[in-house]
Structures are given as structure tokens and as C-alpha cells.
Coordinates of C-alpha atoms in Angstrom, one line a residue:
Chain A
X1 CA -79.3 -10.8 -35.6
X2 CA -78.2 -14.1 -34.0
X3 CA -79.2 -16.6 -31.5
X4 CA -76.9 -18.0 -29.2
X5 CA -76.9 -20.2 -26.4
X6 CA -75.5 -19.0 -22.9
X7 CA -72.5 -20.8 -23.5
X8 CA -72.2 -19.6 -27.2
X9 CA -72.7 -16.2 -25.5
X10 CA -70.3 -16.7 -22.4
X11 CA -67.6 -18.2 -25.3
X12 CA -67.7 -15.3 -27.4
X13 CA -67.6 -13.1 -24.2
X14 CA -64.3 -14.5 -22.8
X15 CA -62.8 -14.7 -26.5
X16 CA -63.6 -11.3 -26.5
X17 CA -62.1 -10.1 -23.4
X18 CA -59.1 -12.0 -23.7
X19 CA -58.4 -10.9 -27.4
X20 CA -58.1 -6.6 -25.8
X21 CA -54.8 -6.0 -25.2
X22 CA -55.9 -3.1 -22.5
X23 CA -57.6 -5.8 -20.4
X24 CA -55.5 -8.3 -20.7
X25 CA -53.0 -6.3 -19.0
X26 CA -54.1 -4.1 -16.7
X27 CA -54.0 -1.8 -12.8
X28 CA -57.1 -1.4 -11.2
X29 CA -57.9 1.0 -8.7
X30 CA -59.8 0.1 -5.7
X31 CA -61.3 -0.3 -2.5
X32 CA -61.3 -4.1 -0.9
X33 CA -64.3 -5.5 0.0
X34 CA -65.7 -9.1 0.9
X35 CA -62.1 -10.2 1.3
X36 CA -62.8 -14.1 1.9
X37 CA -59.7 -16.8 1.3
X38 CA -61.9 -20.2 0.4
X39 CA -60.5 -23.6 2.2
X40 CA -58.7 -23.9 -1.5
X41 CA -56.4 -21.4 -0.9
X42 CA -57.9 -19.1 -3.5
X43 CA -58.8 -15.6 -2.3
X44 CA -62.0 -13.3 -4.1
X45 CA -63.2 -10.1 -3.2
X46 CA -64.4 -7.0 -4.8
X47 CA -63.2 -3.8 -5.5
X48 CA -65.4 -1.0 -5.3
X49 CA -64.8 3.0 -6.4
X50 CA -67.5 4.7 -5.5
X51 CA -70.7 3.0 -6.9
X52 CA -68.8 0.8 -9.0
X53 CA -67.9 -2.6 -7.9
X54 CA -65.9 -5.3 -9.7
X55 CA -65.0 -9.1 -8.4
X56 CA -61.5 -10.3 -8.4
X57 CA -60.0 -13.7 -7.6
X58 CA -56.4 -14.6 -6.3
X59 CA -55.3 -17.8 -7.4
X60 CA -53.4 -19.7 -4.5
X61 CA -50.7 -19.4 -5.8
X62 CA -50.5 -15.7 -6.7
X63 CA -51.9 -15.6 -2.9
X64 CA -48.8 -17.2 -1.9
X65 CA -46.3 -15.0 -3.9
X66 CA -48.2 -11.6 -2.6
X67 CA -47.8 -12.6 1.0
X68 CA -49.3 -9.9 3.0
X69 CA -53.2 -9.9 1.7
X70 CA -55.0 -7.1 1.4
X71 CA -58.1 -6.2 3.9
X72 CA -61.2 -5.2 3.7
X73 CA -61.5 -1.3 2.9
X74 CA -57.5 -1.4 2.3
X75 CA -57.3 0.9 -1.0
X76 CA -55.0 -1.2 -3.4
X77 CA -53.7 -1.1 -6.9
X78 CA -54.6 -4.6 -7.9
X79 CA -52.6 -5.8 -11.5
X80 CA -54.0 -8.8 -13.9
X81 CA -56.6 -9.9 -16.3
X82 CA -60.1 -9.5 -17.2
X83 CA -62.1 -12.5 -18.2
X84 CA -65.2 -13.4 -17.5
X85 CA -66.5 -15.9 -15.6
X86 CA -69.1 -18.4 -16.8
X87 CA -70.5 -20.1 -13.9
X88 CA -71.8 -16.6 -12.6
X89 CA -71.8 -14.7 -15.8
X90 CA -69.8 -12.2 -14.9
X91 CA -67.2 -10.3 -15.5
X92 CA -63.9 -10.5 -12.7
X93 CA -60.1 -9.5 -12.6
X94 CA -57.8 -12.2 -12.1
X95 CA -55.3 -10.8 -10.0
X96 CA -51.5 -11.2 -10.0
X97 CA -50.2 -8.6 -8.4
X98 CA -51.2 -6.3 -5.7
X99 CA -50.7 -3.1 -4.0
X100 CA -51.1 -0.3 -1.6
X101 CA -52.7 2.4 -3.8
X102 CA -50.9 5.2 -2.6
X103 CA -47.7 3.3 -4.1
X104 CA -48.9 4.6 -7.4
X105 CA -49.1 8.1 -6.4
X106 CA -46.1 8.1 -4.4
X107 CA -44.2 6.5 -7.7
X108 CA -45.0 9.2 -9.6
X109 CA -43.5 11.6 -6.9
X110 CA -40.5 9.3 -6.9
X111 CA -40.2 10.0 -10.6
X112 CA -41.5 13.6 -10.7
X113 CA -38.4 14.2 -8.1
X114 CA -35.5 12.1 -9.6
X115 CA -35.7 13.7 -12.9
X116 CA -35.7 17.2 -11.4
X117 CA -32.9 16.9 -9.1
X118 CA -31.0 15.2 -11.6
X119 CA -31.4 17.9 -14.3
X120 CA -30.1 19.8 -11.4
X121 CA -27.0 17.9 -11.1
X122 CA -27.7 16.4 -7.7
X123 CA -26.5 13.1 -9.0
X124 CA -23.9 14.1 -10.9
X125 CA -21.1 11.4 -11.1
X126 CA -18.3 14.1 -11.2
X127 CA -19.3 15.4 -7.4
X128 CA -18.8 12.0 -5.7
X129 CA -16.1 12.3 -3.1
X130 CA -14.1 9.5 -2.7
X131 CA -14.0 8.3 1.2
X132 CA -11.4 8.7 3.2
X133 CA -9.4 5.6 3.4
X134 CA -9.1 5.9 7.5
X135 CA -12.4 7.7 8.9
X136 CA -11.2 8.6 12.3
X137 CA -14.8 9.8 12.9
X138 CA -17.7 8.4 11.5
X139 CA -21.0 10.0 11.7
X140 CA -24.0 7.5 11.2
X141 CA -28.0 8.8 10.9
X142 CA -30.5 6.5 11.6
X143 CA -32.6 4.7 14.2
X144 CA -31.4 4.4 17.5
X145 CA -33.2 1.2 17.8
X146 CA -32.9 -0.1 14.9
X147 CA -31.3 -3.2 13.9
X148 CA -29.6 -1.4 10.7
X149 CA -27.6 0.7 13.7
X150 CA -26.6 -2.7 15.4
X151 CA -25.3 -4.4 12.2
X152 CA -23.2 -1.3 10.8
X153 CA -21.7 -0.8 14.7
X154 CA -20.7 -4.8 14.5
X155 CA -19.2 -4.5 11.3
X156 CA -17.2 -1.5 11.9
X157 CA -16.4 -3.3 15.7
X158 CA -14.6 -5.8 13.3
X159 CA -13.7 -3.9 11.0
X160 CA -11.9 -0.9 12.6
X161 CA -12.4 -0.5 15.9
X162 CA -9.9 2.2 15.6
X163 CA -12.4 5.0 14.7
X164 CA -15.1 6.6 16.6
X165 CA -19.0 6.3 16.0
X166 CA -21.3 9.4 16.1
X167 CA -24.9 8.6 16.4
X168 CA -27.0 10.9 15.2
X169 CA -30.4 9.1 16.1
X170 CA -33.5 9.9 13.6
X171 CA -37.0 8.2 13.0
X172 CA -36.7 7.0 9.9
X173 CA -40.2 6.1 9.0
X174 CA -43.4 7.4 9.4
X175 CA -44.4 11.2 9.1
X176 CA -42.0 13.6 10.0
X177 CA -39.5 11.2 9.9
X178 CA -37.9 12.9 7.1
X179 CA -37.2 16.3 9.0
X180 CA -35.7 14.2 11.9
X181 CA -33.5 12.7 9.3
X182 CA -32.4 16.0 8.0
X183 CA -31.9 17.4 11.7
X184 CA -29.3 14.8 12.4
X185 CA -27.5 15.3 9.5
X186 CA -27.3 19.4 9.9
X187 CA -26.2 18.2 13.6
X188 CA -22.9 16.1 12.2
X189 CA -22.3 19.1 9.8
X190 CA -21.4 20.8 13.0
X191 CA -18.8 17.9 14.3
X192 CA -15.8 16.7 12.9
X193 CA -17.0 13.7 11.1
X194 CA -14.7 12.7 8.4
X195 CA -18.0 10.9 6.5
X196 CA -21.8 9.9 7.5
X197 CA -23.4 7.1 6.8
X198 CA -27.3 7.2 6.6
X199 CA -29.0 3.5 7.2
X200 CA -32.1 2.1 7.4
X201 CA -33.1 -1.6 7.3
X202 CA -35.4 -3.1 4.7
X203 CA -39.0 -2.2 4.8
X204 CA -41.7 -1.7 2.2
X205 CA -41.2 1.1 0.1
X206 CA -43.4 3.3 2.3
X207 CA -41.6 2.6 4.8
X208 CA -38.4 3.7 3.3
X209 CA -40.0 7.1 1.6
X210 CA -38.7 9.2 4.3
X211 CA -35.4 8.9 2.1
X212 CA -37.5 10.0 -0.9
X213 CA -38.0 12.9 -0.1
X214 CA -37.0 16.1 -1.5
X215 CA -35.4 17.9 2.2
X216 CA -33.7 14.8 2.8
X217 CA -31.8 14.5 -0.8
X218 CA -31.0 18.2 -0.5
X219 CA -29.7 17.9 2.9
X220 CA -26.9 15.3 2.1
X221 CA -26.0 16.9 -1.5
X222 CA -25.4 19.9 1.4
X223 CA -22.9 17.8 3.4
X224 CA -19.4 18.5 3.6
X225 CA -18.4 15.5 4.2
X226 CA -18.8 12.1 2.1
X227 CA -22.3 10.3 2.3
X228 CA -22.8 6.7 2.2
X229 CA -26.4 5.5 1.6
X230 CA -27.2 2.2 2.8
X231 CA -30.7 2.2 2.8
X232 CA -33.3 -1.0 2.6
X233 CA -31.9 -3.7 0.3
X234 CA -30.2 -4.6 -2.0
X235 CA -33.2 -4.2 -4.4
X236 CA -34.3 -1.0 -3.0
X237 CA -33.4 2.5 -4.6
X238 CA -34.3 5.4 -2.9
X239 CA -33.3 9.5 -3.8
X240 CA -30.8 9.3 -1.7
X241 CA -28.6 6.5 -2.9
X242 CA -28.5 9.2 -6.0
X243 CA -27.2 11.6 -4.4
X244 CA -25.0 9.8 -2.1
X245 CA -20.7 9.5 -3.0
X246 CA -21.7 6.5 -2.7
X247 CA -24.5 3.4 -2.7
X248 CA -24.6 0.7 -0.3
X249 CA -26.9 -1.9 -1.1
X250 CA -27.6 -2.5 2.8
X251 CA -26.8 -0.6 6.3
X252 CA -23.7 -3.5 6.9
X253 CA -22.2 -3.1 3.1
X254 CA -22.0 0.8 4.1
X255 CA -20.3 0.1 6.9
X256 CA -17.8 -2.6 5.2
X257 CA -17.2 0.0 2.4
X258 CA -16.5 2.9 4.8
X259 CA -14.2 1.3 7.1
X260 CA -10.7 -0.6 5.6
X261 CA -9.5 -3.7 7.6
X262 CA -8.0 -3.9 10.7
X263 CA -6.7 -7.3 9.6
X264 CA -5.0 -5.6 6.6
X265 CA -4.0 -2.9 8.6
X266 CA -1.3 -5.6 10.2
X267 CA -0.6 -6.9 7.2
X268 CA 0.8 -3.7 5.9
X269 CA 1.9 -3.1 9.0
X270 CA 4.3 -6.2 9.2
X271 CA 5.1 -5.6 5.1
X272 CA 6.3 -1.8 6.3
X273 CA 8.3 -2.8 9.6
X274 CA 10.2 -5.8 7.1
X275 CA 11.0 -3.6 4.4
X276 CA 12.9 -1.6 7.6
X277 CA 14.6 -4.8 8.7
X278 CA 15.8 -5.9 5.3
X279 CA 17.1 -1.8 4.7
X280 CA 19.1 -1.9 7.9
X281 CA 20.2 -5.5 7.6
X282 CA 21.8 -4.6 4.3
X283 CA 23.3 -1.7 5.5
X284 CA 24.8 -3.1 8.1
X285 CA 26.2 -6.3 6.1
X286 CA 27.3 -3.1 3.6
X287 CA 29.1 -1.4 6.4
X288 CA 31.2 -5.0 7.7
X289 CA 32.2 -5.7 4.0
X290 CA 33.2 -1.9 4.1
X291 CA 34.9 -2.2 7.2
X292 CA 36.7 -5.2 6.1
X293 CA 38.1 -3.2 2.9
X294 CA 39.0 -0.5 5.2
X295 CA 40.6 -2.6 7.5
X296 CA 42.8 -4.3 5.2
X297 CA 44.3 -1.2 3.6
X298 CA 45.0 -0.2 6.7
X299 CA 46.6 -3.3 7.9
X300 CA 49.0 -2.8 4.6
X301 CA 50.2 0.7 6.6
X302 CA 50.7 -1.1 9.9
X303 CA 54.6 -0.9 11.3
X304 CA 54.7 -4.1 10.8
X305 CA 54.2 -4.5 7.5
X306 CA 56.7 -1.3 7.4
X307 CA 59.4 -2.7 9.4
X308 CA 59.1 -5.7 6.8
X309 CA 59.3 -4.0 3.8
X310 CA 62.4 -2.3 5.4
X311 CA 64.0 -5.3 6.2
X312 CA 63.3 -6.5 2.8
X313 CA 64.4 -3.7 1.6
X314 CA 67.6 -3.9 3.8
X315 CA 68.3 -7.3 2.4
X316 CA 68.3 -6.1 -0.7
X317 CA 70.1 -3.4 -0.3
X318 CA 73.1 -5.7 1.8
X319 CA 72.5 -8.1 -1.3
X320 CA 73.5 -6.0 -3.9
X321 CA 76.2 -4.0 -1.9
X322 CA 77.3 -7.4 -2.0
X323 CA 77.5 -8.3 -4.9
X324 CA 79.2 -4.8 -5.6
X325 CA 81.7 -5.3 -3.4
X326 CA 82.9 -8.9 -5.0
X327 CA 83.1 -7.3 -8.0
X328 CA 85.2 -4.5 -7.3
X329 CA 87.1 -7.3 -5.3
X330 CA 87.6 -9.0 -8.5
X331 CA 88.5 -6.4 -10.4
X332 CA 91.2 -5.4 -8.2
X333 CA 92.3 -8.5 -7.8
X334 CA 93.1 -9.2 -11.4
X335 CA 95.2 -5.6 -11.7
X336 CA 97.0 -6.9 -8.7
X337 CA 97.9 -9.6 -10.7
X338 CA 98.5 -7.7 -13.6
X339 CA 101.1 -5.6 -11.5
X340 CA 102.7 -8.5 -10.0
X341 CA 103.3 -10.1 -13.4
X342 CA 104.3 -6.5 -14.1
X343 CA 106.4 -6.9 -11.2
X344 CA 108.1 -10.1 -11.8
X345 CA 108.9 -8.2 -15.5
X346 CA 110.9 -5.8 -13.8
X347 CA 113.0 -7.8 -11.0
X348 CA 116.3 -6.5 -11.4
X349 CA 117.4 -10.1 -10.7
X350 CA 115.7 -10.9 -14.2
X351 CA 117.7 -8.4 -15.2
X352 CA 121.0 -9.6 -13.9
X353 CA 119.8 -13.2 -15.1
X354 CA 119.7 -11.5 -18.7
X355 CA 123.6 -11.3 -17.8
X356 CA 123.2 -7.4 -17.1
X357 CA 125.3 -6.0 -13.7
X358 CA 124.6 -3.8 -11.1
X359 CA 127.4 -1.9 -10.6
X360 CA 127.9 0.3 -6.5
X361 CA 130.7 2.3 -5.5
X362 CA 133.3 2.3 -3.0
X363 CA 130.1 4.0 -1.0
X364 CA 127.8 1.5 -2.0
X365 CA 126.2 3.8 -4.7
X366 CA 124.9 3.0 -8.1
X367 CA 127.3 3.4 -10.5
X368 CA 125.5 4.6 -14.0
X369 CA 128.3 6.3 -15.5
X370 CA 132.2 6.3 -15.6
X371 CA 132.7 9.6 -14.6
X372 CA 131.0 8.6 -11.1
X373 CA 134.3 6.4 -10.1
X374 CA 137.6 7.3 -9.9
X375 CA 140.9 5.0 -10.7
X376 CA 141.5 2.8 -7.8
X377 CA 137.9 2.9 -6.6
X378 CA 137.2 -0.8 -5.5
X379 CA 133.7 -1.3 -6.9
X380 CA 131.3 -4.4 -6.0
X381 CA 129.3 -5.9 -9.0
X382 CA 126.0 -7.8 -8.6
X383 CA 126.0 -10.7 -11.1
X384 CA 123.2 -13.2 -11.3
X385 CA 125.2 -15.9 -9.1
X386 CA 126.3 -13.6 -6.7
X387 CA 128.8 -10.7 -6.0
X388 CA 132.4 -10.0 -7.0
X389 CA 134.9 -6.9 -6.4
X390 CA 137.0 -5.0 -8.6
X391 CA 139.2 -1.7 -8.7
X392 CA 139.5 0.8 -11.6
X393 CA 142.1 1.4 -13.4
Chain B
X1 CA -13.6 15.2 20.8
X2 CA -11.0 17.4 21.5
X3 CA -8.4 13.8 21.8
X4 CA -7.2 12.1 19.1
X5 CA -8.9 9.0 18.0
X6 CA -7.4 5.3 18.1
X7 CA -7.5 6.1 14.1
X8 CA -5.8 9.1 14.0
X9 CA -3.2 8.0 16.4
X10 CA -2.7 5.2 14.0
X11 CA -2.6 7.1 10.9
X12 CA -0.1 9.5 12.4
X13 CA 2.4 6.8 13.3
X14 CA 1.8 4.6 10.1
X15 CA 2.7 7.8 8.2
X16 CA 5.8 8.4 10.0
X17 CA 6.9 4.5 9.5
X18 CA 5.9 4.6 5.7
X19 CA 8.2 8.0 5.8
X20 CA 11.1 6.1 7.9
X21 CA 11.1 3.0 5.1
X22 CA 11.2 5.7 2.6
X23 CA 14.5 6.9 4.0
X24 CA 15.8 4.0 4.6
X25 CA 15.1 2.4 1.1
X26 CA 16.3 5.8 -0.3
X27 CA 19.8 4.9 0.6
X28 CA 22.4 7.2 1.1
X29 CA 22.2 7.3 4.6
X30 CA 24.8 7.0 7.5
X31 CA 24.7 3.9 9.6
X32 CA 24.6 5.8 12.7
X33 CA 20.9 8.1 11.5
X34 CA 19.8 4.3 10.0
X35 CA 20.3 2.7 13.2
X36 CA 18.2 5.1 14.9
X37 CA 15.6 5.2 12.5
X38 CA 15.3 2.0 12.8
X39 CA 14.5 2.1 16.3
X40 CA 12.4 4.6 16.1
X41 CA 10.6 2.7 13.2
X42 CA 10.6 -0.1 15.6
X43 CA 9.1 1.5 18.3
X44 CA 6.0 2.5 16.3
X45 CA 5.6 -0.3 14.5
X46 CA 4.8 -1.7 18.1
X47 CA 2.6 1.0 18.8
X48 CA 0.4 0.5 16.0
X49 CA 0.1 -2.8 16.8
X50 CA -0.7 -2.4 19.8
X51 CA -3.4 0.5 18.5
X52 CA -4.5 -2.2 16.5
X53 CA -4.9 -5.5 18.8
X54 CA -6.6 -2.8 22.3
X55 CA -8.8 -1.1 19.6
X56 CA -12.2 -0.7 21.2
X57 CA -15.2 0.6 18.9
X58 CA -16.3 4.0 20.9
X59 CA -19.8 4.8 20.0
X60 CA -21.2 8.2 20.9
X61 CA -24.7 9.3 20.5
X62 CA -25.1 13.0 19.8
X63 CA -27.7 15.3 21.6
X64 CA -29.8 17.3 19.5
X65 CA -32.6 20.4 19.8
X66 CA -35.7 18.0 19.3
X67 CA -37.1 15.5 21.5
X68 CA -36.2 11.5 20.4
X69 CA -39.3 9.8 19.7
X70 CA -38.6 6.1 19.5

């Protein structure tokens, strides 16, 4: 047995406490009571479960962090330490974390209903339609009123104004919120929407179950069209970003990845319409240099150039008739000479200048043999230097 | 509903120009069918810009069975 002192006792007490690892680290249960937040900052109350009541403390600046403090006979989940507490000997939870009990509860559902629709293949990657790159009609479920509706209608305003918005309007938290949101979305099945967003604006998580729950994922894996999810933010998960084609991490960012850009739109506008005018200003620079070929061999067919190659021709032609003609010219004229040397060989006056004599009868004829005269006959001789007469005897 | 959306509109023309550059970049074409493609690509590139810069976002709210509560 041993004897300690309250403060040996109180020592071994919070040595104790802090040493189990289950109390060091722990949720607790409970209804608020005595809420009271001191001039320090600090907040302490007590939790109470039926007859069972336990202190806790909020340090300022877990206070701080929390935000929203709990009330009295709020039922919370409140997570921290036990120690115990010297100056009142007892035993308290110092809290650093709180809340809302039913979060537990509805966690459990949340988990409970994600692993059965995903054995199911409600999430299955390979069914995620890919969006259509122009949504002529877009379909969007969610609060008229909200400001999630306000922000996806300005970012698709700038985006694409091109398309058209359906609203299908839904309550999107509270009780029977869920069946309104599945109403609007059987009531864009019926209308031509090429894809539907469903939005909602940040909340706490109860405020976003409504897109927990098990009609509402069933109702968009039902939708013939792509779904877009862009619900709470960027932190928040819900069912249906599962089973969404496709996640947004707010209501704008489903709008920004549903729509394309108007802006780029032009762009590839102005890309398509000078690809035209560089096609038809080649063709047409194409057709002039073809032209210009064309013309050209047909200038060498003109008349013209006909007539011209005529004359040429012509010339040539008179050039070598020409020449031709000199030649035979030539030719002839040195026969001719031939024959008049030919000529001047047979001149009976060389002949006579030989001493040879041309011998004519009384009738002036050549005499060639004697029998051709008669005796008496006065002939006439050609001599060289002239004539001279004589009879026969 | 039963008219054709600024979008559609849009698509249907940006379609026929992409087809138009397409047959012009193809080649093998007469000058006289280029030329007029060419308009005609002209002619809707215009309209789509124009789609483009008098684009309006028309927002609808559909009617359903149940009574809206907010």
C-alpha cells in the first residue's frame, strides 16, 4: 500500500492518462451542456449521455480554428485528449476538434453506399462519356436561387453564349431535396440536352448530402446524356462526383469544363478562313504562271511568227537558189570558153594560115575532089592573104 | 426548341468551312469551283463571326409536375 500526496496522486493520474493510447486519441459522443466561452477565449462545457456527464475545455485557439461553436443540447462528436485536471481533480477532454454527431452516422452511410455502388460499377472509369465539344443545349439541376446557378450562367455567358441553358430548378438541401433533385433530372431526360450539369455551392456536408444519396447517384448513372458534378468545393466529395463523366471541383469549373471558348472559337475561326485565302492565292498565282506558259506557246503559233519563219524561210530558199544559179553560171561559162577555144582551133582561117586552101567552083561550091571540076572551069582559091583565080587544065 | 441554337448554327457552318479548306488544300481542283468555294467559305466565315460577336446566353427554366419550394 502507499501514501501519496494529492499532487503525488494527481501526477500519477495525468501520467497515467496520457501514457493510454485510446485516450489520448479519441471521439466522444455527446450532448452540450454549460456551453460558457471565459473572457480568455477558452470555451468548457460538458457533455452528457444519459446520466453520464464529462467536462471538456476548448483552448482559444482550437475555438478559433472550429469557428461555428457548438450550443447547448447540440449533439456533437467532440475529438481530443483525456487528462485530468488538477486544480479540480477531475477528469476532462481537451478538445480539438468538433462535430455534428449525426456526421458520424451519416459517414458511415457515405461509406456503406460508395462501396456498394462501386462493386456495382457505378463508377466505373470505362463508362465516362466524353462531353461534347459544342453543347448546343445544356441542361443544369440545381437551385434556382442559388448563387452556384448565377456563377455557372456567367461563366457559360463568357464562355459560349452560343448555347442554350435549361434550368431544371431543385432544392438542393434539406429533406426531400434529394427527390426534387432526381425529378429535374428525369425532366432533362425528356429534352434534348446534349449534357447536364448538377451544381450546388459549398455548404457543410449536411448540407450537401442530398447528393449522397442513393436515388440521386442512381438517377444520373440513368442519364443519357453526360453529367458534370460540380458540387460544394473543391474539398468536397460527394456520390455523385463518382458517378459523374465527369468532377468539377466547383459549380463555375463545371461550367468552364463544359463549354469551349468563344475566344478560341475566332481563333480557329480566323486559322480556317486563312488557310482558304493562302489555298486560293496559290491557285490563282498557279493559274497566271500557267497562263503565261500557255500564252507563250501560243504566241510561237501566231501568223506572225509564221509569216516570219516564211520569210526566213524564203530568204533562204532565194539564197541558195542563188547561189545555185552562180554556179551553174560558172560552169557554163567555162565550157563556153572551152568551146570558143575549141572554136578558135577550128577557124578555117587557121587553117588557111597553116598554108592549106579552100578551093569553090565556077558555082561557088566547095571543091573536095578533082572529079567535081571540069577542064576550063575557072575556080577561085582562098589563101591566107586573100583570094586568087585559076582555070583547069 | 424546335429552332436551331446559336451553337448548332455555328457548328453547322464551321463544319462546312473546315470541309471547304479540306477541298481546297486537297488540290486538284478547277479555278472556277475554287473561286466559288472560296466565296462561299467567305461568306460563312462571316456568319460565324457574326454568330460569335451577337451571341446572347438564352436561359430557359423548365416547368415541372411538383410545386417549386424556394
Amino acid at each position: 500500500m502507499k501514501l501519496l500526496t494529492v499532487t503525488e496522486l494527481s501526477f500519477y493520474l495525468r501520467e497515467l492518462l496520457d501514457a493510454d493510447e485510446i485516450l489520448r486519441d479519441i471521439w466522444v459522443e455527446g450532448e452540450v451542456s454549460n456551453f460558457n466561452r471565459h473572457s480568455s477565449g477558452h470555451c468548457y462545457f460538458t457533455l452528457k449521455d444519459g446520466d453520464s456527464q464529462l467536462s471538456a475545455v476548448a483552448w482559444k485557439a482550437t475555438a478559433a480554428r472550429i469557428g461555428t461553436l457548438p450550443r447547448n443540447g447540440d449533439a456533437i462528436l467532440a475529438h481530443g485528449r483525456i487528462s485530468y485536471y488538477e486544480g479540480r481533480g477531475q477528469i476532462q477532454i481537451v478538445v480539438d476538434d468538433l462535430r455534428p454527431a449525426g456526421v458520424g452516422i451519416l459517414q458511415a452511410q457515405y461509406e456503406r453506399l460508395k462501396m456498394r455502388l462501386e462493386a456495382e460499377g457505378l463508377f466505373d472509369y470505362s463508362r465516362k462519356r466524353a462531353l461534347p465539344p459544342m453543347p448546343h443545349r445544356i441542361g443544369i439541376v440545381t437551385s434556382p436561387t442559388g448563387a452556384a446557378l448565377q456563377d455557372i450562367l456567367q461563366v457559360i455567358g463568357r464562355r459560349y453564349p452560343l448555347a442554350e441553358v435549361l434550368v431544371a430548378p431543385c432544392r438542393v438541401q434539406g429533406s426531400g431535396a434529394a427527390d426534387t433533385i432526381v425529378e429535374a433530372l428525369y425532366a432533362l431526360y425528356e429534352l434534348p440536352v446534349d449534357l447536364i450539369i448538377v451544381a450546388r455551392g459549398g455548404g457543410s456536408i449536411e448540407d450537401l448530402w442530398a447528393f449522397n444519396e442513393e436515388t440521386v447517384a442512381r438517377a444520373v448513372f440513368a442519364s443519357p446524356v453526360p453529367v458534370v458534378s460540380g458540387v460544394g468545393h473543391e474539398t468536397d466529395t460527394t456520390i455523385i462526383d463518382y458517378v459523374a463523366d465527369l468532377r468539377a471541383p466547383t459549380p463555375s469549373a463545371a461550367a468552364e469544363l463544359c463549354t469551349p471558348d468563344a475566344a478560341e472559337l475566332a481563333v480557329e475561326l480566323a486559322y480556317a478562313v486563312e488557310r482558304m485565302d493562302v489555298c486560293v492565292q496559290n491557285q490563282i498565282s498557279q493559274s497566271r504562271s500557267d497562263l503565261a506558259v500557255l500564252v507563250r506557246r501560243f504566241e510561237q503559233h501566231s501568223p506572225e511568227r509564221r509569216i516570219e519563219r516564211d520569210r526566213q524561210k524564203l530568204d533562204e530558199l532565194v539564197q541558195r537558189a542563188e547561189r545555185r544559179i552562180g554556179h551553174v553560171l560558172a560552169l557554163e561559162q567555162t565550157r563556153l570558153q572551152g568551146l570558143q577555144r575549141q572554136l578558135v582551133a577550128l577557124n578555117p582561117q587557121a587553117i588557111l594560115a597553116r598554108g592549106y586552101a579552100v578551093v569553090r567552083g565556077a558555082h561557088q561550091q566547095i571543091v573536095t575532089h578533082p572529079d567535081h571540076v571540069v577542064t576550063g572551069e575557072l575556080l577561085t582559091i582562098t589563101l591566107r592573104g586573100g583570094e586568087l583565080q585559076a582555070k583547069v587544065e | 426548341m424546335t429552332t436551331d441554337t446559336a451553337s448548332e448554327r455555328y457548328e453547322t457552318l464551321f463544319a462546312r468551312l473546315q470541309a471547304i479548306v479540306t477541298r481546297l488544300e486537297g488540290g486538284d481542283i478547277a479555278l472556277e469551283e475554287s473561286l466559288l468555294l472560296y466565296e462561299e467559305g467567305t461568306a460563312i466565315a462571316v456568319a460565324c463571326q457574326r454568330l460569335l460577336d451577337a451571341a446572347a446566353l438564352s436561359v430557359q427554366q423548365i416547368q415541372q409536375g411538383h410545386p417549386q419550394s424556394e
